[in-house]
Amino acid sequence: MRILLLEDDLNTARYILKGLEEEGHTVDHLADGRDAVAQAVAENYDVIILDRMLPGLDGLAIIKTIRSAGRGVPVLFLTALGGVDDRVEGLDAGADDYLVKPFAFSELLARVNALARRPHTKGEETRLKVGDLEIDLVSRKVTRGGDIIDLQPREFRLLEVLMRNRGRVVTRTMLLERVWSFHFDPKTSVVETHISRLRAKIDKPYSKELIHTIRGSGYTVHDGS
């Protein structure tokens, strides 16, 4: 699954990130409420884990904005506010579930899995297509010209980010944040290495290139039409 974690306590965030990534999920983490609401509305996630008390914008305001934008993504409130009135307020604001800190990771994982099993909300994009290249975000299947292309999880996420921004330039910094959750430059060639691997699978066997380098800017995916 692709999960957005909105949590400002770094120790709690690291604990959740480690557990979810060990389960094979891709997790984006943000700690500021203003950044969080922009990301939640702009991107598609399978589940959002949301702390109620975030700097910049609190969790209630974030979920109200998500719902007013027409986003039906399942949202789990994870918070120290455990009173009955707090729970009711969170659920009434649009949350699908509510878990109080401290918590057991096994319970968090079970709740996340239960939310993800709910039917997809109508109107949310489940397939991405550029030329004859297609991603099915539900089955996690990639095809080009009808050929099934086997990608590693990080390669799939990289291609997903590029295709969600089809026709637009995606910078190296954006890829580091969205694919690797790095909010700093690790001073390695990790992006370039993965782009090269992706090209070997997506472009090299075919006559038409879809992944393009914009020198000094970043990368883009388009079919030239």
Short mmCIF file of C-alpha atoms in Angstrom, two decimals:
data_model
loop_
_atom_site.label_atom_id
_atom_site.label_comp_id
_atom_site.label_asym_id
_atom_site.label_seq_id
_atom_site.Cartn_x
_atom_site.Cartn_y
_atom_site.Cartn_z
CA MET A 1 0.00 0.00 0.00
CA ARG A 2 0.90 3.64 -0.32
CA ILE A 3 0.41 5.33 3.05
CA LEU A 4 0.68 8.96 4.16
CA LEU A 5 1.85 9.36 7.76
CA LEU A 6 1.18 12.77 9.32
CA GLU A 7 2.96 12.79 12.69
CA ASP A 8 5.14 15.44 14.29
CA ASP A 9 6.70 13.27 17.02
CA LEU A 10 9.82 11.93 15.31
CA ASN A 11 10.25 8.91 17.59
CA THR A 12 6.67 7.81 16.97
CA ALA A 13 7.06 8.47 13.25
CA ARG A 14 10.27 6.41 13.01
CA TYR A 15 8.61 3.53 14.89
CA ILE A 16 5.61 3.50 12.53
CA LEU A 17 7.72 4.02 9.40
CA LYS A 18 10.00 1.10 10.26
CA GLY A 19 7.10 -1.23 10.95
CA LEU A 20 5.09 -0.35 7.86
CA GLU A 21 8.09 -0.49 5.53
CA GLU A 22 9.02 -3.90 6.94
CA GLU A 23 5.53 -4.99 5.91
CA GLY A 24 6.33 -3.89 2.36
CA HIS A 25 4.37 -0.64 2.29
CA THR A 26 5.51 2.68 0.82
CA VAL A 27 5.19 5.48 3.38
CA ASP A 28 5.42 9.24 2.92
CA HIS A 29 5.96 11.14 6.19
CA LEU A 30 5.23 14.79 6.93
CA ALA A 31 5.26 16.62 10.25
CA ASP A 32 3.76 20.01 9.41
CA GLY A 33 0.01 20.44 9.02
CA ARG A 34 0.18 22.89 6.13
CA ASP A 35 2.45 20.62 4.09
CA ALA A 36 0.31 17.64 5.07
CA VAL A 37 -2.98 18.97 3.74
CA ALA A 38 -1.41 19.94 0.40
CA GLN A 39 0.13 16.47 0.00
CA ALA A 40 -3.05 14.66 1.05
CA VAL A 41 -5.16 16.50 -1.50
CA ALA A 42 -2.63 16.41 -4.37
CA GLU A 43 -1.59 12.75 -4.15
CA ASN A 44 -3.48 9.44 -4.06
CA TYR A 45 -3.00 7.23 -1.00
CA ASP A 46 -4.52 3.95 0.14
CA VAL A 47 -4.61 5.08 3.80
CA ILE A 48 -3.72 8.22 5.75
CA ILE A 49 -2.55 8.00 9.38
CA LEU A 50 -3.18 11.38 10.98
CA ASP A 51 -2.14 12.88 14.32
CA ARG A 52 -4.68 15.38 15.65
CA MET A 53 -2.16 17.81 17.08
CA LEU A 54 0.13 18.94 14.26
CA PRO A 55 1.96 22.29 13.98
CA GLY A 56 0.67 24.66 11.34
CA LEU A 57 -2.75 23.06 10.94
CA ASP A 58 -4.46 20.62 13.28
CA GLY A 59 -5.76 17.20 12.29
CA LEU A 60 -9.43 18.17 12.35
CA ALA A 61 -8.86 21.00 9.88
CA ILE A 62 -6.78 18.68 7.68
CA ILE A 63 -9.43 15.97 7.43
CA LYS A 64 -12.20 18.50 6.80
CA THR A 65 -10.14 19.92 3.92
CA ILE A 66 -9.49 16.43 2.52
CA ARG A 67 -13.20 15.60 2.56
CA SER A 68 -14.26 18.97 1.14
CA ALA A 69 -11.84 18.31 -1.76
CA GLY A 70 -13.81 15.17 -2.55
CA ARG A 71 -11.13 12.76 -1.35
CA GLY A 72 -12.51 9.49 -0.01
CA VAL A 73 -9.18 8.02 1.15
CA PRO A 74 -9.54 6.15 4.47
CA VAL A 75 -8.15 8.17 7.39
CA LEU A 76 -7.06 6.79 10.76
CA PHE A 77 -6.67 9.28 13.60
CA LEU A 78 -3.72 8.37 15.83
CA THR A 79 -3.66 10.63 18.84
CA ALA A 80 -3.24 11.05 22.59
CA LEU A 81 -6.70 12.65 22.78
CA GLY A 82 -8.67 9.63 23.91
CA GLY A 83 -11.82 11.03 25.50
CA VAL A 84 -15.22 10.02 24.18
CA ASP A 85 -15.91 13.57 22.97
CA ASP A 86 -12.53 13.62 21.19
CA ARG A 87 -13.31 10.36 19.39
CA VAL A 88 -16.77 11.53 18.38
CA GLU A 89 -15.39 14.85 17.14
CA GLY A 90 -12.73 13.10 15.04
CA LEU A 91 -15.14 10.61 13.50
CA ASP A 92 -17.73 13.30 12.82
CA ALA A 93 -15.06 15.38 11.05
CA GLY A 94 -14.59 12.56 8.54
CA ALA A 95 -12.16 10.04 10.06
CA ASP A 96 -12.81 6.35 9.40
CA ASP A 97 -11.12 5.03 12.53
CA TYR A 98 -9.56 6.32 15.74
CA LEU A 99 -6.64 4.83 17.70
CA VAL A 100 -5.38 6.29 20.96
CA LYS A 101 -1.72 6.56 21.99
CA PRO A 102 0.06 4.65 23.41
CA PHE A 103 -0.71 1.87 20.97
CA ALA A 104 0.53 -1.54 19.88
CA PHE A 105 1.91 -1.60 16.35
CA SER A 106 0.10 -4.88 15.67
CA GLU A 107 -3.24 -3.15 16.32
CA LEU A 108 -2.27 -0.16 14.16
CA LEU A 109 -1.34 -2.51 11.32
CA ALA A 110 -4.58 -4.47 11.67
CA ARG A 111 -6.63 -1.27 11.52
CA VAL A 112 -4.69 0.03 8.50
CA ASN A 113 -5.21 -3.27 6.69
CA ALA A 114 -8.93 -3.22 7.51
CA LEU A 115 -9.28 0.31 6.13
CA ALA A 116 -7.43 -0.63 2.95
CA ARG A 117 -9.80 -3.54 2.31
CA ARG A 118 -12.71 -1.16 1.93
CA PRO A 119 -13.92 -0.67 -1.65
CA HIS A 120 -12.11 2.00 -3.68
CA THR A 121 -13.89 5.33 -3.69
CA LYS A 122 -15.37 6.27 -7.06
CA GLY A 123 -13.56 9.02 -8.88
CA GLU A 124 -10.08 8.24 -7.60
CA GLU A 125 -7.52 7.28 -10.21
CA THR A 126 -6.61 3.58 -10.18
CA ARG A 127 -4.87 3.39 -13.59
CA LEU A 128 -2.17 5.61 -15.07
CA LYS A 129 -1.41 5.55 -18.80
CA VAL A 130 1.23 7.19 -21.00
CA GLY A 131 1.25 5.97 -24.59
CA ASP A 132 1.26 2.17 -24.46
CA LEU A 133 2.62 2.13 -20.88
CA GLU A 134 0.05 1.47 -18.17
CA ILE A 135 0.10 1.07 -14.39
CA ASP A 136 -2.70 -0.57 -12.44
CA LEU A 137 -2.42 0.92 -8.94
CA VAL A 138 -4.72 -1.69 -7.41
CA SER A 139 -3.08 -4.86 -8.74
CA ARG A 140 0.37 -3.16 -8.87
CA LYS A 141 0.79 -4.44 -12.42
CA VAL A 142 2.79 -2.59 -15.09
CA THR A 143 2.39 -3.31 -18.80
CA ARG A 144 3.74 -1.84 -22.00
CA GLY A 145 2.21 -2.79 -25.32
CA GLY A 146 0.54 -5.67 -23.51
CA ASP A 147 3.85 -6.98 -22.09
CA ILE A 148 3.98 -7.41 -18.33
CA ILE A 149 6.96 -5.57 -16.82
CA ASP A 150 8.32 -6.80 -13.50
CA LEU A 151 9.37 -3.91 -11.24
CA GLN A 152 10.82 -3.82 -7.75
CA PRO A 153 8.71 -1.86 -5.19
CA ARG A 154 10.97 1.21 -5.34
CA GLU A 155 11.00 1.13 -9.14
CA PHE A 156 7.21 0.92 -9.16
CA ARG A 157 6.94 3.91 -6.83
CA LEU A 158 9.39 5.90 -8.97
CA LEU A 159 7.40 5.17 -12.13
CA GLU A 160 4.14 5.97 -10.33
CA VAL A 161 5.40 9.43 -9.30
CA LEU A 162 6.61 10.16 -12.82
CA MET A 163 3.34 9.02 -14.40
CA ARG A 164 1.18 10.94 -11.95
CA ASN A 165 3.05 13.99 -13.22
CA ARG A 166 3.01 12.94 -16.89
CA GLY A 167 4.07 15.76 -19.16
CA ARG A 168 5.54 17.75 -16.25
CA VAL A 169 9.13 17.89 -15.03
CA VAL A 170 9.76 16.11 -11.71
CA THR A 171 12.91 17.34 -10.00
CA ARG A 172 15.50 15.16 -8.29
CA THR A 173 14.52 16.74 -4.94
CA MET A 174 10.86 15.85 -5.49
CA LEU A 175 11.80 12.25 -6.28
CA LEU A 176 13.99 11.98 -3.17
CA GLU A 177 11.08 13.18 -1.04
CA ARG A 178 8.28 11.19 -2.67
CA VAL A 179 10.05 7.92 -3.45
CA TRP A 180 12.65 7.66 -0.66
CA SER A 181 11.11 10.01 1.96
CA PHE A 182 14.42 11.92 2.07
CA HIS A 183 13.97 15.54 3.05
CA PHE A 184 17.64 16.20 2.42
CA ASP A 185 20.13 15.40 -0.33
CA PRO A 186 21.95 12.16 0.61
CA LYS A 187 24.74 13.06 -1.87
CA THR A 188 24.42 9.75 -3.67
CA SER A 189 23.35 8.73 -7.18
CA VAL A 190 20.33 6.76 -5.91
CA VAL A 191 17.89 8.63 -8.18
CA GLU A 192 20.06 8.32 -11.27
CA THR A 193 20.69 4.63 -10.60
CA HIS A 194 17.00 3.82 -10.28
CA ILE A 195 16.09 5.90 -13.34
CA SER A 196 18.66 3.90 -15.31
CA ARG A 197 17.18 0.60 -14.09
CA LEU A 198 13.69 1.79 -14.91
CA ARG A 199 14.72 2.81 -18.42
CA ALA A 200 16.27 -0.61 -18.99
CA LYS A 201 12.88 -2.19 -18.33
CA ILE A 202 10.47 0.46 -19.63
CA ASP A 203 12.28 1.96 -22.64
CA LYS A 204 15.21 -0.14 -23.82
CA PRO A 205 13.20 -3.10 -25.23
CA TYR A 206 10.91 -0.74 -27.16
CA SER A 207 11.34 1.60 -30.13
CA LYS A 208 9.95 4.72 -28.42
CA GLU A 209 11.40 6.29 -25.26
CA LEU A 210 8.92 7.50 -22.66
CA ILE A 211 11.26 8.56 -19.82
CA HIS A 212 13.11 11.76 -20.68
CA THR A 213 15.86 13.67 -18.88
CA ILE A 214 15.47 17.43 -18.75
CA ARG A 215 19.07 18.47 -18.23
CA GLY A 216 19.55 20.62 -15.13
CA SER A 217 15.90 20.20 -14.13
CA GLY A 218 14.83 16.60 -13.65
CA TYR A 219 12.80 13.94 -15.44
CA THR A 220 9.50 13.67 -17.26
CA VAL A 221 7.36 10.95 -18.82
CA HIS A 222 5.54 11.59 -22.08
CA ASP A 223 4.95 9.89 -25.42
CA GLY A 224 5.67 12.95 -27.56
CA SER A 225 2.05 13.53 -28.52
#
